[in-house]
Amino acid sequence: MFSLKAKAFKRESPIFNVATRRDSQLAHEPERCAEYKLSASGGTAMAKAFLYVDGLTTERNVDVVTDALASLDGVKSVVIDLTQKKAQISFDPKKVQLERMRWAVRQEGYTSRPRL
């Protein structure tokens, strides 16, 4: 008699669907979906990214996604429009990348895609 034990593990990095060129291409070309510009404070390069987040229906959903994104090191601000299901994120590209932000949204149970 065999006994199988399930082992729980936590994934540390995002997994992209290689069947769709869009996600794998964005992993290597984040500048296509983020607008990079210099901020006025100290010349630090700040970036702005826009993500469409599927599944947002209530203010509670918005709070969950906002908290997940804001908790990432390097994220300066998060503004989410519930009617358009669009998140605007200001961040330091040296500390956090777009893939990591999408992974944080996915960890909360929502899917996201960048605005190109």
Backbone as a ProteinNet text record, in pm:
[ID]
protein_1_A
[PRIMARY]
MFSLKAKAFKRESPIFNVATRRDSQLAHEPERCAEYKLSASGGTAMAKAFLYVDGLTTERNVDVVTDALASLDGVKSVVIDLTQKKAQISFDPKKVQLERMRWAVRQEGYTSRPRL
[TERTIARY]
84.5	0	89.4	60.9	139.3	68.6	148.2	95.3	158.7	77.3	126.8	103.4	204.1	192.2	208.1	114.5	123.3	214.6	302.5	395.5	362.8	333.9	302	430.9	428.9	544.2	496.4	580.1	547.4	636.1	574.4	650.9	701.7	826.9	888.3	892.4	875.6	884	763.6	724.6	608.4	635	527.9	536.4	456.6	517.1	450.2	413	300.7	254.8	336.3	421	506.1	429.2	307.9	227.2	179.7	163.5	123.2	243.7	277	395.6	384.9	263	242.9	307.3	277.9	335.5	485.8	533.9	677.5	752.4	691.7	755.7	761.6	656.3	655.1	756.2	788.6	888.9	1024	1047.8	1176.8	1172.4	1050.5	1037.2	940.2	969.5	875.6	857.9	954.6	942.1	827.9	778.2	665.3	537.1	529.2	404.9	424.9	536.6	558.7	616.7	579	630.6	739.2	862.9	973.4	999.9	1016	1050.7	1122.3	1198.4	1270.4	1177	1183.6	1104	1182.2	1114.3	1178.2	1266	1246.5	1320.5	1449.2	1559.6	1689.9	1725.5	1647	1678.4	1663.2	1589.3	1566.5	1471.7	1505.8	1419.7	1296.6	1181.7	1055	979.9	900.8	823.3	676.6	593.6	450.3	401.2	327.2	273	122.3	54.4	-90.4	-122.8	-201.8	-244.3	-396.8	-451.8	-593.8	-605.7	-692.2	-708.4	-848.2	-855.2	-983.9	-1036.4	-1167.7	-1230	-1259.5	-1228.1	-1258.1	-1405.6	-1480.8	-1623.5	-1665.2	-1589.4	-1625.8	-1506.2	-1534.7	-1427.5	-1333.8	-1386.6	-1301.6	-1197.7	-1238	-1142.6	-1033.5	-1072.8	-976.6	-878.4	-930.1	-842.5	-741.5	-784.7	-696	-582.5	-615.7	-514.6	-423.5	-480.8	-400.4	-299.9	-344.6	-254.3	-144.2	-178.8	-79.1	28.8	-11.4	85.4	165.2	98.5	165.7	266.7	249.8	341.7	475.7	484	607.9	710.1	834	941.9	966	962.8	985	859	742.3	617.2	588.1	572.5	549.8	401.8	320.4	176.8	97.7	-26.7	-118.6	-254.1	-309.6	-443.4	-520.5	-636.2	-715.5	-851.9	-889.6	-1021.2	-1109.9	-1211.1	-1296.8	-1380.6	-1428.3	-1514.4	-1438.2	-1312.4	-1232.1	-1146.6	-1143.9	-1061.9	-914.5	-867.6	-732	-654	-533.7	-445.3	-333.3	-306	-192.7	-91.8	28.4	130.7	252.7	297.9	423.9	527	642	739.4	881.1	976.5	1118.7	1158.2	1190.4	1221.6	1349.7	1430.9	1551.1	1518.7	1402.4	1365.3	1259.4	1171.5	1063.1	1031.7	1002.3	967.4	818.8	770.9	630.6	588.1	675.7	640.7	611.6	688.1	667.6	534.9	495.5	367.1	251.8	265.4	161.2	151.6	264.1	265	194.4	214.5	147.9	-3.9	-49.3	-192.6	-244.1	-167.9	-206.9	-213.1	-124.2	-124.1	-253.1	-318.6	-444.5	-565.6	-543.6	-652.8	-709.4	-639	-685.4	-585.6	-633.8	-543.7	-527.3	-411.3	-384.9	-312.6	-325.8	-252.6	-213.2	-96.4	-49.7	-122.4	-132.4	-188.2	-73.2	-87.7	19.3	-9.1
-117.1	0	123.9	212.6	334.1	448.4	536.2	654.5	777	864	985.8	1103.4	1180.9	1300.1	1422.6	1513	1638.6	1733.2	1793.9	1887.9	2027.9	2116.2	2253.7	2330.2	2414.4	2498.5	2634.4	2731.3	2867.4	2907.2	2953.6	2999.3	3138.5	3160.7	3290.2	3380.6	3323.3	3406.3	3379.8	3476.9	3458.9	3359	3294	3200.1	3259.3	3266.3	3322.7	3210	3226.3	3129.4	3148.3	3052.9	3067.2	3043.9	2991.2	2970.1	3103.1	3201.9	3333.3	3424	3471.1	3555.5	3683.6	3729.8	3857.3	3860.1	3760.8	3761	3739.8	3645.7	3621.1	3740.3	3808.3	3925.7	4039	4056.2	4161.8	4136.4	4010.1	3979.6	4036	4047.3	4095.1	4239.5	4294.6	4431	4511.6	4531	4603.5	4749	4804.1	4944.2	4965.9	4859.8	4873.9	4906.3	4873.6	4896.6	4987.3	5052.6	5148.3	5275.2	5386.3	5514.2	5557.1	5563.2	5600.6	5750.1	5814.3	5954.6	5985.9	6094.4	6134.8	6213	6182.8	6259.9	6383.9	6478.4	6604	6589	6484.8	6471.2	6392.9	6462.7	6399.1	6330.4	6344.5	6281.1	6130.2	6075.5	5931.5	5892.8	5788.7	5743.5	5676.1	5731.2	5672.8	5631.6	5528.1	5479.7	5475.6	5478.7	5469.1	5354.3	5262.6	5149.5	5146.5	5094.4	5079.7	4932.2	4876.2	4737.1	4732.1	4649.2	4617.4	4496.3	4505.6	4398.5	4339.9	4213.6	4146	4098.5	4105.5	4055.2	4159.8	4285.4	4391.3	4428.6	4404.7	4436.9	4525.9	4525.2	4603.9	4685.3	4778	4857	4767.8	4659.9	4567.5	4503.5	4466.1	4411.6	4512.8	4638.3	4745.3	4759.3	4754.1	4765.4	4651.4	4529.4	4412.7	4427.4	4465.1	4479.8	4598.8	4707.8	4825	4790.3	4720.1	4680.4	4587.4	4495	4401.1	4474.6	4568.8	4644.2	4742.2	4810	4909.8	4846.6	4718.4	4651.7	4615.9	4624.7	4592.7	4704	4664.1	4761.6	4828.8	4959.8	5033.3	5094	5050.7	5108.2	5234	5345.2	5474.1	5501.8	5479.1	5504.2	5410.6	5384.1	5299.2	5368	5386.4	5442.1	5346.6	5299.4	5204.2	5265	5260.3	5305.4	5182.2	5171.2	5052.8	5040	5151	5143.5	5094.4	5135.9	5091.5	4969.6	4930.2	4816.6	4836.3	4960	4996.4	5047.5	4995	5039.6	5123.1	5235.8	5320.6	5311.4	5263.3	5240.1	5324.7	5402.3	5475.4	5397.2	5369.7	5283.2	5314.4	5262.4	5274.2	5146.8	5156.3	5036.4	4965.7	5031.1	4964.9	4871.1	4891.5	4809.7	4705.2	4733.1	4639.1	4645.8	4530.2	4523	4492.7	4512.9	4491.2	4347.6	4251.6	4110.6	4084.8	4147.5	4128.7	4188.8	4301.8	4362.5	4274.4	4219.7	4129.3	4004.2	3957.1	3839.7	3870.7	3988.6	4027.3	4030.9	4079.9	4081.2	3938.1	3853.9	3713.8	3639.1	3671.9	3607.4	3635.9	3747.6	3783.5	3724.7	3654.1	3586.5	3661	3760.4	3839.1	3826	3842.4	3841.4	3985.2	4011.5	4145.6	4137.6	4244.6	4255.3	4400.6	4422.1	4560.8	4631.1	4759.6	4840.6	4872.1	4834.2	4859.1	4984.8
0	0	0	-88.7	-99	-28.5	27	93.4	29	-20.7	-83	11.2	29	111.5	23.1	37.5	-37.8	37.9	-33	27.8	-22.7	70.7	33.3	10.2	-88.1	-114.3	-161.1	-145.3	-185.4	-302.1	-406.3	-521.8	-494.8	-523.1	-496.7	-619.5	-736.7	-856	-945.2	-1025.7	-1111.2	-1223.2	-1265	-1376.3	-1491.2	-1605.3	-1721.7	-1816.4	-1882.2	-1979.4	-2107.5	-2137.8	-2255.5	-2384.1	-2373.9	-2493.9	-2551.8	-2465.5	-2515.5	-2518.2	-2633	-2649.5	-2569.1	-2546.8	-2480.4	-2341	-2254.7	-2120.5	-2123.9	-2205.6	-2207.5	-2266.9	-2361	-2419.4	-2317.3	-2238.4	-2138.1	-2027.5	-2004.1	-1902.3	-1942.2	-2071.7	-2120.2	-2169.4	-2184.2	-2233.5	-2146.9	-2017.4	-1932.6	-1972.8	-2044.8	-2084.2	-2182.2	-2244.8	-2336.4	-2261.9	-2132.8	-2060	-1940.2	-1930.8	-1823.2	-1882.7	-1825.6	-1871.8	-1774.2	-1819.9	-1733.2	-1744.9	-1630.5	-1630	-1499.6	-1499.9	-1379.6	-1289.5	-1160.7	-1065.9	-1025.4	-962.9	-924.6	-800.6	-723	-597.6	-618.1	-626.2	-630.1	-759.8	-863.4	-990.3	-989.7	-893.1	-887.3	-999.9	-1073	-1181.5	-1123	-1153.3	-1110.6	-1236	-1222.3	-1335.8	-1297.6	-1399.5	-1379.7	-1467	-1407.9	-1483	-1464.7	-1564.6	-1560.1	-1578.7	-1486.2	-1495	-1495.8	-1583.1	-1575.8	-1484.1	-1383	-1285.7	-1300.6	-1338.3	-1355.8	-1220.7	-1202.6	-1081.1	-976.1	-1003.8	-907.3	-917.7	-810.3	-812.1	-696.2	-587.7	-470.2	-421	-331.1	-270.2	-189	-131.9	-56.4	-148.2	-270.1	-367.3	-398.2	-413	-442.4	-326	-202.7	-85.2	-77.9	-108.9	-104.3	-204.8	-328.6	-433.2	-403.3	-355.2	-319.9	-210.9	-107.3	1.5	-47.7	-136.3	-189.1	-267.8	-349.9	-430.2	-344.6	-252.9	-169.9	-74.1	-42.8	49.2	-15.7	-147.4	-217.5	-199.4	-173.8	-160.1	-295.3	-298	-421.7	-479.5	-431.3	-480.1	-399.9	-471.4	-405.5	-385.9	-488.6	-475.4	-566	-524.3	-600.6	-602.4	-721.2	-736.9	-827.7	-779.4	-858	-887	-1014.7	-1059.7	-1072	-984.3	-982.1	-1108.3	-1163.2	-1281.1	-1404.3	-1417.8	-1532.8	-1500.6	-1370.9	-1325.1	-1362	-1344.6	-1384.1	-1263.5	-1245.5	-1137.8	-1197.4	-1134	-1171.9	-1059.1	-1089.1	-988.3	-1019.3	-920.7	-931.5	-851.1	-912.9	-847.3	-891.6	-814.8	-846.9	-921.8	-1052	-1130.2	-1086.5	-1003.9	-953.3	-838	-774.8	-659.1	-689.2	-782.2	-812.5	-962.1	-1020.1	-1161.6	-1177.4	-1297.9	-1329.9	-1302.8	-1331.7	-1309.8	-1162	-1074.1	-929.8	-885.9	-943.8	-910.4	-958	-1076.9	-1127.8	-1041.5	-992	-905.5	-772.6	-718.1	-593.2	-611.2	-725.4	-755.6	-768.8	-836.2	-855.6	-722.1	-629.2	-497.2	-421.1	-451	-384.4	-456.4	-566.4	-635.5	-755.4	-803.4	-918.3	-1032.6	-1152.7	-1268.1	-1316.5	-1374	-1424.3	-1556.9	-1631.6	-1758	-1776	-1829.7	-1846.6	-1960.4	-1948.3	-2057.3	-2150.8	-2273.6	-2371.9	-2450.3
[MASK]
++++++++++++++++++++++++++++++++++++++++++++++++++++++++++++++++++++++++++++++++++++++++++++++++++++++++++++++++++++

